[in-house]
PDB file of C-alpha atoms and ligand atoms in Angstrom:
ATOM      1  CA  MET A 702     144.579  78.478 188.857  1.00 73.00           C
ATOM      2  CA  SER A 703     144.004  75.511 191.169  1.00 82.00           C
ATOM      3  CA  ASP A 704     141.545  76.009 194.025  1.00 92.00           C
ATOM      4  CA  SER A 705     143.697  73.967 196.415  1.00 96.00           C
ATOM      5  CA  LYS A 706     144.261  75.420 199.879  1.00 97.00           C
ATOM      6  CA  ILE A 707     147.516  73.493 200.275  1.00 98.00           C
ATOM      7  CA  ILE A 708     150.853  75.201 199.644  1.00 98.00           C
ATOM      8  CA  VAL A 709     153.777  72.751 199.632  1.00 98.00           C
ATOM      9  CA  ALA A 710     156.988  74.346 200.990  1.00 98.00           C
ATOM     10  CA  LEU A 711     159.824  73.403 198.600  1.00 97.00           C
ATOM     11  CA  ASP A 712     162.568  73.661 201.232  1.00 95.00           C
ATOM     12  CA  TYR A 713     165.481  72.250 199.249  1.00 91.00           C
ATOM     13  CA  PRO A 714     169.055  73.474 198.835  1.00 86.00           C
ATOM     14  CA  ALA A 715     169.214  72.594 195.137  1.00 88.00           C
ATOM     15  CA  THR A 716     167.079  72.913 192.051  1.00 91.00           C
ATOM     16  CA  ASP A 717     167.189  69.217 191.112  1.00 94.00           C
ATOM     17  CA  ALA A 718     165.599  68.019 194.345  1.00 94.00           C
ATOM     18  CA  ALA A 719     162.922  70.703 194.184  1.00 95.00           C
ATOM     19  CA  ILE A 720     162.049  69.888 190.572  1.00 96.00           C
ATOM     20  CA  ALA A 721     162.041  66.147 191.309  1.00 96.00           C
ATOM     21  CA  LEU A 722     159.469  66.707 194.056  1.00 96.00           C
ATOM     22  CA  ALA A 723     157.390  69.043 191.894  1.00 96.00           C
ATOM     23  CA  ASP A 724     157.393  66.383 189.154  1.00 96.00           C
ATOM     24  CA  GLN A 725     155.574  64.080 191.557  1.00 95.00           C
ATOM     25  CA  LEU A 726     152.917  66.675 192.386  1.00 96.00           C
ATOM     26  CA  ASP A 727     149.894  67.835 190.420  1.00 96.00           C
ATOM     27  CA  PRO A 728     149.516  71.615 189.919  1.00 97.00           C
ATOM     28  CA  ASP A 729     145.729  71.208 190.131  1.00 96.00           C
ATOM     29  CA  ARG A 730     146.041  69.730 193.600  1.00 96.00           C
ATOM     30  CA  CYS A 731     148.548  72.016 195.359  1.00 98.00           C
ATOM     31  CA  LYS A 732     150.504  75.226 195.160  1.00 98.00           C
ATOM     32  CA  LEU A 733     154.250  75.584 195.822  1.00 98.00           C
ATOM     33  CA  LYS A 734     156.267  77.879 198.095  1.00 98.00           C
ATOM     34  CA  ILE A 735     159.811  78.907 197.174  1.00 98.00           C
ATOM     35  CA  GLY A 736     161.786  80.428 200.022  1.00 97.00           C
ATOM     36  CA  LYS A 737     165.142  82.109 200.516  1.00 97.00           C
ATOM     37  CA  GLU A 738     167.297  78.978 200.410  1.00 95.00           C
ATOM     38  CA  LEU A 739     166.082  77.590 197.095  1.00 96.00           C
ATOM     39  CA  PHE A 740     165.792  81.053 195.530  1.00 97.00           C
ATOM     40  CA  THR A 741     169.310  82.042 196.590  1.00 96.00           C
ATOM     41  CA  ARG A 742     170.709  78.805 195.192  1.00 94.00           C
ATOM     42  CA  SER A 743     168.736  78.533 192.003  1.00 94.00           C
ATOM     43  CA  GLY A 744     167.280  81.967 191.287  1.00 94.00           C
ATOM     44  CA  PRO A 745     164.304  83.049 189.210  1.00 97.00           C
ATOM     45  CA  LYS A 746     164.791  80.258 186.647  1.00 95.00           C
ATOM     46  CA  THR A 747     163.274  77.719 189.045  1.00 96.00           C
ATOM     47  CA  VAL A 748     160.332  80.031 189.711  1.00 97.00           C
ATOM     48  CA  GLU A 749     159.732  80.462 185.971  1.00 97.00           C
ATOM     49  CA  LEU A 750     160.049  76.726 185.347  1.00 97.00           C
ATOM     50  CA  LEU A 751     157.471  75.847 188.002  1.00 97.00           C
ATOM     51  CA  VAL A 752     155.127  78.597 186.800  1.00 98.00           C
ATOM     52  CA  GLN A 753     155.450  77.190 183.262  1.00 97.00           C
ATOM     53  CA  GLN A 754     154.577  73.735 184.629  1.00 97.00           C
ATOM     54  CA  GLY A 755     151.280  75.238 185.782  1.00 97.00           C
ATOM     55  CA  PHE A 756     151.978  75.681 189.497  1.00 98.00           C
ATOM     56  CA  ASP A 757     150.773  78.647 191.511  1.00 98.00           C
ATOM     57  CA  VAL A 758     154.009  79.798 193.158  1.00 98.00           C
ATOM     58  CA  PHE A 759     154.234  81.642 196.475  1.00 98.00           C
ATOM     59  CA  LEU A 760     157.565  83.511 196.448  1.00 98.00           C
ATOM     60  CA  ASP A 761     158.411  83.694 200.170  1.00 98.00           C
ATOM     61  CA  LEU A 762     161.266  86.232 200.241  1.00 98.00           C
ATOM     62  CA  LYS A 763     159.804  88.519 202.933  1.00 98.00           C
ATOM     63  CA  TYR A 764     160.948  91.804 201.415  1.00 98.00           C
ATOM     64  CA  HIS A 765     161.925  94.482 203.971  1.00 98.00           C
ATOM     65  CA  ASP A 766     163.760  97.566 202.703  1.00 98.00           C
ATOM     66  CA  ILE A 767     163.121 101.177 201.723  1.00 98.00           C
ATOM     67  CA  PRO A 768     159.822 101.598 199.821  1.00 98.00           C
ATOM     68  CA  THR A 769     161.399 102.101 196.368  1.00 98.00           C
ATOM     69  CA  THR A 770     163.568  98.993 196.636  1.00 98.00           C
ATOM     70  CA  VAL A 771     160.708  96.820 197.867  1.00 99.00           C
ATOM     71  CA  ALA A 772     158.420  98.162 195.139  1.00 98.00           C
ATOM     72  CA  LYS A 773     160.976  97.261 192.451  1.00 98.00           C
ATOM     73  CA  ALA A 774     161.472  93.778 193.904  1.00 98.00           C
ATOM     74  CA  CYS A 775     157.689  93.253 193.943  1.00 98.00           C
ATOM     75  CA  ALA A 776     157.424  94.412 190.332  1.00 98.00           C
ATOM     76  CA  ALA A 777     160.175  91.925 189.398  1.00 98.00           C
ATOM     77  CA  ALA A 778     158.351  89.104 191.204  1.00 98.00           C
ATOM     78  CA  THR A 779     155.132  90.058 189.381  1.00 98.00           C
ATOM     79  CA  ASP A 780     157.021  89.740 186.074  1.00 98.00           C
ATOM     80  CA  LEU A 781     158.051  86.200 187.087  1.00 98.00           C
ATOM     81  CA  GLY A 782     154.379  85.259 187.155  1.00 98.00           C
ATOM     82  CA  VAL A 783     154.161  84.316 190.816  1.00 98.00           C
ATOM     83  CA  TRP A 784     150.747  83.834 192.407  1.00 98.00           C
ATOM     84  CA  MET A 785     151.683  85.210 195.841  1.00 98.00           C
ATOM     85  CA  MET A 786     154.591  87.122 197.421  1.00 99.00           C
ATOM     86  CA  ASN A 787     155.251  88.675 200.796  1.00 98.00           C
ATOM     87  CA  VAL A 788     156.800  91.663 202.544  1.00 98.00           C
ATOM     88  CA  HIS A 789     157.570  92.417 206.195  1.00 98.00           C
ATOM     89  CA  THR A 790     154.899  94.584 207.836  1.00 98.00           C
ATOM     90  CA  LEU A 791     157.651  96.042 210.058  1.00 97.00           C
ATOM     91  CA  GLY A 792     158.792  97.945 206.950  1.00 98.00           C
ATOM     92  CA  GLY A 793     155.822 100.234 207.625  1.00 98.00           C
ATOM     93  CA  ALA A 794     152.771 101.564 205.796  1.00 98.00           C
ATOM     94  CA  ALA A 795     154.655 103.536 203.101  1.00 99.00           C
ATOM     95  CA  MET A 796     156.688 100.454 202.170  1.00 99.00           C
ATOM     96  CA  MET A 797     153.600  98.240 202.027  1.00 99.00           C
ATOM     97  CA  ARG A 798     151.665 100.783 199.923  1.00 98.00           C
ATOM     98  CA  ALA A 799     154.601 101.083 197.505  1.00 99.00           C
ATOM     99  CA  ALA A 800     154.684  97.283 197.207  1.00 99.00           C
ATOM    100  CA  ARG A 801     150.931  97.152 196.584  1.00 98.00           C
ATOM    101  CA  ASP A 802     151.149  99.870 193.901  1.00 98.00           C
ATOM    102  CA  ALA A 803     154.021  98.031 192.198  1.00 98.00           C
ATOM    103  CA  ILE A 804     152.100  94.820 191.567  1.00 98.00           C
ATOM    104  CA  GLY A 805     149.336  96.607 189.646  1.00 98.00           C
ATOM    105  CA  ASN A 806     145.651  95.842 189.326  1.00 98.00           C
ATOM    106  CA  ALA A 807     145.438  93.207 186.598  1.00 97.00           C
ATOM    107  CA  SER A 808     142.821  90.547 187.357  1.00 97.00           C
ATOM    108  CA  ASP A 809     145.617  87.961 187.628  1.00 96.00           C
ATOM    109  CA  ARG A 810     147.934  90.129 189.751  1.00 98.00           C
ATOM    110  CA  PRO A 811     149.787  88.299 192.537  1.00 98.00           C
ATOM    111  CA  LEU A 812     148.451  88.341 196.078  1.00 98.00           C
ATOM    112  CA  LEU A 813     150.549  90.509 198.399  1.00 99.00           C
ATOM    113  CA  ILE A 814     150.884  89.126 201.911  1.00 99.00           C
ATOM    114  CA  GLY A 815     152.491  90.589 205.045  1.00 98.00           C
ATOM    115  CA  VAL A 816     154.678  88.860 207.594  1.00 98.00           C
ATOM    116  CA  THR A 817     153.828  90.290 211.030  1.00 96.00           C
ATOM    117  CA  LEU A 818     156.226  88.943 213.664  1.00 93.00           C
ATOM    118  CA  LEU A 819     158.193  85.799 212.911  1.00 89.00           C
ATOM    119  CA  THR A 820     156.981  82.909 215.038  1.00 83.00           C
ATOM    120  CA  SER A 821     160.623  82.362 216.031  1.00 84.00           C
ATOM    121  CA  MET A 822     160.455  85.653 217.957  1.00 87.00           C
ATOM    122  CA  ASP A 823     160.046  85.090 221.687  1.00 89.00           C
ATOM    123  CA  GLN A 824     159.304  87.692 224.351  1.00 91.00           C
ATOM    124  CA  GLN A 825     163.011  88.166 225.168  1.00 92.00           C
ATOM    125  CA  THR A 826     163.922  88.946 221.547  1.00 92.00           C
ATOM    126  CA  PHE A 827     160.866  91.180 221.269  1.00 93.00           C
ATOM    127  CA  ASP A 828     161.943  93.157 224.380  1.00 94.00           C
ATOM    128  CA  GLN A 829     165.601  93.282 223.235  1.00 95.00           C
ATOM    129  CA  ILE A 830     164.742  95.091 220.008  1.00 95.00           C
ATOM    130  CA  GLY A 831     162.707  97.618 221.960  1.00 95.00           C
ATOM    131  CA  LEU A 832     159.171  96.690 220.949  1.00 94.00           C
ATOM    132  CA  GLN A 833     156.481  97.469 223.546  1.00 93.00           C
ATOM    133  CA  GLY A 834     153.547  95.376 224.693  1.00 93.00           C
ATOM    134  CA  THR A 835     152.793  91.746 223.963  1.00 93.00           C
ATOM    135  CA  ILE A 836     153.631  89.674 220.915  1.00 92.00           C
ATOM    136  CA  SER A 837     149.991  88.790 220.197  1.00 92.00           C
ATOM    137  CA  ASP A 838     148.744  92.389 220.422  1.00 94.00           C
ATOM    138  CA  THR A 839     151.604  93.441 218.121  1.00 95.00           C
ATOM    139  CA  VAL A 840     150.639  90.771 215.583  1.00 95.00           C
ATOM    140  CA  LEU A 841     147.052  92.089 215.590  1.00 97.00           C
ATOM    141  CA  ARG A 842     148.228  95.686 215.236  1.00 97.00           C
ATOM    142  CA  LEU A 843     150.590  94.869 212.342  1.00 98.00           C
ATOM    143  CA  ALA A 844     147.878  92.853 210.582  1.00 98.00           C
ATOM    144  CA  LYS A 845     145.548  95.867 210.847  1.00 98.00           C
ATOM    145  CA  LEU A 846     148.291  98.060 209.363  1.00 98.00           C
ATOM    146  CA  ALA A 847     148.802  95.549 206.529  1.00 98.00           C
ATOM    147  CA  ASP A 848     145.064  95.601 205.785  1.00 98.00           C
ATOM    148  CA  SER A 849     144.842  99.405 205.773  1.00 98.00           C
ATOM    149  CA  SER A 850     147.965  99.571 203.553  1.00 98.00           C
ATOM    150  CA  GLY A 851     146.233  97.501 200.865  1.00 98.00           C
ATOM    151  CA  LEU A 852     147.793  94.075 201.489  1.00 98.00           C
ATOM    152  CA  ASP A 853     145.706  90.993 200.754  1.00 98.00           C
ATOM    153  CA  GLY A 854     146.461  89.171 204.003  1.00 98.00           C
ATOM    154  CA  VAL A 855     149.120  87.996 206.433  1.00 98.00           C
ATOM    155  CA  VAL A 856     151.163  84.933 207.301  1.00 98.00           C
ATOM    156  CA  CYS A 857     150.256  83.839 210.825  1.00 95.00           C
ATOM    157  CA  SER A 858     150.307  80.835 213.094  1.00 91.00           C
ATOM    158  CA  ALA A 859     147.082  78.861 213.095  1.00 90.00           C
ATOM    159  CA  GLN A 860     146.801  79.765 216.802  1.00 89.00           C
ATOM    160  CA  GLU A 861     146.489  83.443 215.847  1.00 93.00           C
ATOM    161  CA  ALA A 862     144.054  82.811 212.995  1.00 96.00           C
ATOM    162  CA  SER A 863     140.804  82.945 214.962  1.00 96.00           C
ATOM    163  CA  ARG A 864     141.585  86.339 216.559  1.00 96.00           C
ATOM    164  CA  LEU A 865     142.690  87.716 213.183  1.00 98.00           C
ATOM    165  CA  ARG A 866     139.562  86.347 211.490  1.00 97.00           C
ATOM    166  CA  VAL A 867     137.404  88.347 213.929  1.00 96.00           C
ATOM    167  CA  GLN A 868     139.419  91.517 213.241  1.00 97.00           C
ATOM    168  CA  HIS A 869     139.361  91.242 209.418  1.00 98.00           C
ATOM    169  CA  ASP A 870     136.726  90.516 206.807  1.00 97.00           C
ATOM    170  CA  ASP A 871     136.623  87.296 204.815  1.00 96.00           C
ATOM    171  CA  ALA A 872     138.572  88.734 201.883  1.00 97.00           C
ATOM    172  CA  PHE A 873     141.685  89.137 204.080  1.00 98.00           C
ATOM    173  CA  GLN A 874     143.785  86.023 203.498  1.00 98.00           C
ATOM    174  CA  LEU A 875     145.365  84.125 206.396  1.00 98.00           C
ATOM    175  CA  ILE A 876     148.293  81.927 205.394  1.00 98.00           C
ATOM    176  CA  THR A 877     149.304  79.451 208.090  1.00 97.00           C
ATOM    177  CA  PRO A 878     152.451  77.318 208.417  1.00 96.00           C
ATOM    178  CA  GLY A 879     153.036  74.957 211.354  1.00 93.00           C
ATOM    179  CA  ILE A 880     150.482  72.455 210.053  1.00 96.00           C
ATOM    180  CA  ARG A 881     150.752  68.797 210.966  1.00 96.00           C
ATOM    181  CA  PRO A 882     148.319  66.050 209.957  1.00 94.00           C
ATOM    182  CA  ALA A 883     147.067  64.027 212.955  1.00 91.00           C
ATOM    183  CA  ASN A 884     149.651  61.415 214.066  1.00 81.00           C
ATOM    184  CA  SER A 885     152.511  62.912 212.030  1.00 86.00           C
ATOM    185  CA  GLU A 886     155.962  64.035 213.230  1.00 84.00           C
ATOM    186  CA  GLN A 887     156.011  67.523 214.775  1.00 85.00           C
ATOM    187  CA  GLY A 888     159.702  68.020 213.873  1.00 86.00           C
ATOM    188  CA  ASP A 889     160.881  71.437 215.066  1.00 84.00           C
ATOM    189  CA  GLN A 890     157.370  72.940 214.902  1.00 82.00           C
ATOM    190  CA  HIS A 891     155.619  73.732 218.200  1.00 80.00           C
ATOM    191  CA  ARG A 892     151.972  74.689 218.713  1.00 78.00           C
ATOM    192  CA  THR A 893     150.895  72.949 215.508  1.00 89.00           C
ATOM    193  CA  MET A 894     147.351  72.422 214.219  1.00 94.00           C
ATOM    194  CA  THR A 895     145.955  69.796 211.897  1.00 96.00           C
ATOM    195  CA  PRO A 896     144.875  70.937 208.419  1.00 97.00           C
ATOM    196  CA  SER A 897     141.161  70.814 209.270  1.00 97.00           C
ATOM    197  CA  GLU A 898     141.622  72.587 212.629  1.00 97.00           C
ATOM    198  CA  ALA A 899     143.515  75.399 210.881  1.00 97.00           C
ATOM    199  CA  LEU A 900     140.746  75.870 208.299  1.00 97.00           C
ATOM    200  CA  VAL A 901     138.106  75.933 211.054  1.00 96.00           C
ATOM    201  CA  ALA A 902     140.215  78.582 212.849  1.00 96.00           C
ATOM    202  CA  GLY A 903     139.909  80.792 209.756  1.00 97.00           C
ATOM    203  CA  SER A 904     143.006  79.968 207.721  1.00 97.00           C
ATOM    204  CA  ASN A 905     142.687  80.324 203.923  1.00 98.00           C
ATOM    205  CA  TYR A 906     145.876  78.527 202.882  1.00 98.00           C
ATOM    206  CA  LEU A 907     147.942  75.883 204.671  1.00 98.00           C
ATOM    207  CA  VAL A 908     151.732  75.888 204.225  1.00 98.00           C
ATOM    208  CA  ILE A 909     152.888  72.290 204.579  1.00 97.00           C
ATOM    209  CA  GLY A 910     156.492  71.174 204.108  1.00 96.00           C
ATOM    210  CA  ARG A 911     157.934  67.971 205.507  1.00 95.00           C
ATOM    211  CA  PRO A 912     154.676  66.031 205.985  1.00 96.00           C
ATOM    212  CA  ILE A 913     154.540  66.033 202.152  1.00 96.00           C
ATOM    213  CA  THR A 914     158.148  66.574 201.004  1.00 95.00           C
ATOM    214  CA  ALA A 915     159.614  63.925 203.343  1.00 94.00           C
ATOM    215  CA  ALA A 916     156.883  61.351 202.619  1.00 94.00           C
ATOM    216  CA  LYS A 917     157.798  58.226 200.626  1.00 94.00           C
ATOM    217  CA  ASP A 918     154.910  59.017 198.309  1.00 94.00           C
ATOM    218  CA  PRO A 919     154.284  62.792 198.358  1.00 94.00           C
ATOM    219  CA  MET A 920     151.126  62.557 196.228  1.00 94.00           C
ATOM    220  CA  LEU A 921     149.674  59.963 198.621  1.00 95.00           C
ATOM    221  CA  ALA A 922     150.516  62.216 201.590  1.00 96.00           C
ATOM    222  CA  LEU A 923     148.762  65.066 199.803  1.00 96.00           C
ATOM    223  CA  GLN A 924     145.766  62.820 199.090  1.00 96.00           C
ATOM    224  CA  GLU A 925     145.515  61.860 202.770  1.00 96.00           C
ATOM    225  CA  ILE A 926     145.552  65.528 203.774  1.00 97.00           C
ATOM    226  CA  GLU A 927     142.830  66.285 201.192  1.00 96.00           C
ATOM    227  CA  ASN A 928     140.769  63.387 202.564  1.00 95.00           C
ATOM    228  CA  SER A 929     141.145  64.741 206.097  1.00 95.00           C
ATOM    229  CA  LEU A 930     139.671  68.042 204.909  1.00 94.00           C
ATOM    230  CA  THR A 931     136.546  66.487 203.454  1.00 88.00           C
ATOM    231  CA  SER A 932     135.824  63.843 206.104  1.00 74.00           C
TER     232      SER A 932
HETATM  233  O1  LIG B 964     158.223  71.377 207.021  1.00 67.21           O
HETATM  234  P1  LIG B 964     157.255  72.350 207.606  1.00 67.21           P
HETATM  235  O2  LIG B 964     155.792  71.996 207.363  1.00 67.21           O
HETATM  236  O3  LIG B 964     157.521  72.636 209.054  1.00 67.21           O
HETATM  237  O4  LIG B 964     157.528  73.699 206.775  1.00 67.21           O
HETATM  238  C1  LIG B 964     156.879  74.901 207.081  1.00 67.21           C
HETATM  239  C2  LIG B 964     157.312  75.982 206.137  1.00 67.21           C
HETATM  240  O5  LIG B 964     156.722  77.213 206.553  1.00 67.21           O
HETATM  241  C3  LIG B 964     158.821  76.248 206.104  1.00 67.21           C
HETATM  242  O6  LIG B 964     159.128  76.695 204.776  1.00 67.21           O
HETATM  243  C4  LIG B 964     159.015  77.360 207.095  1.00 67.21           C
HETATM  244  O7  LIG B 964     160.135  78.147 206.821  1.00 67.21           O
HETATM  245  C5  LIG B 964     157.731  78.166 206.874  1.00 67.21           C
HETATM  246  N1  LIG B 964     157.318  79.000 207.996  1.00 67.21           N
HETATM  247  C6  LIG B 964     157.106  78.517 209.268  1.00 67.21           C
HETATM  248  N2  LIG B 964     156.716  79.360 210.271  1.00 67.21           N
HETATM  249  C7  LIG B 964     156.525  80.653 210.017  1.00 67.21           C
HETATM  250  C8  LIG B 964     156.727  81.169 208.742  1.00 67.21           C
HETATM  251  C9  LIG B 964     157.137  80.300 207.739  1.00 67.21           C
HETATM  252  O8  LIG B 964     157.237  77.317 209.499  1.00 67.21           O
HETATM  253  N3  LIG B 964     156.099  81.429 210.976  1.00 67.21           N
END
């Protein structure tokens, strides 16, 4: 397994483009994230192919269903050989515990991560669905529930990382998207942090998409991000 903290988001509609990008990347220097679009188009074959090529794969399908169904999906993802997968914490403690039980205790078992509230959720949407309180307190509460249900960590914005780091011990993994190297395009991301700022805030892994996938030379973009982490 690579010790890279960088997870490249393979946000492509088709297998060919995703594989072409992966071919330019080194599995010792980054991990890969496969989300709903690529998985729905190209299925587990792409996951297996990238795992065979030596990549640590984060399967980002955010499972949220009754405990038995989520447990079976997590067992299936474990069989694919993924390094990390995630579930929605809003599915509740029983669902998260069932997911954790399903992935087993082998030393190379996948990491199981919780999604708290999607960063696309604003206060109006939060109120509309009947949740009480503030978004940030709810994120903290759901992260605590994920921890006590046996999950290995949560996906969070880098802005939330420092408060979560105080609440949880070092073993609890914080996975942060919304990362932008200094002087790069923000795109549709708001409230971004640079890779080094996010690590200082307590993030364990940085999910980075377009700054690498849209670069002319993805490996050079990755190299520049690595350099920014050591300088
Ligand atoms: O291209 P970019 O670096 O913005 O990609 C970020 C990746 O992280 C995308 O795959 C996006 O769906 C995902 N993500 C996010 N914000 C979240 C959760 C996931 O940007 N809160």
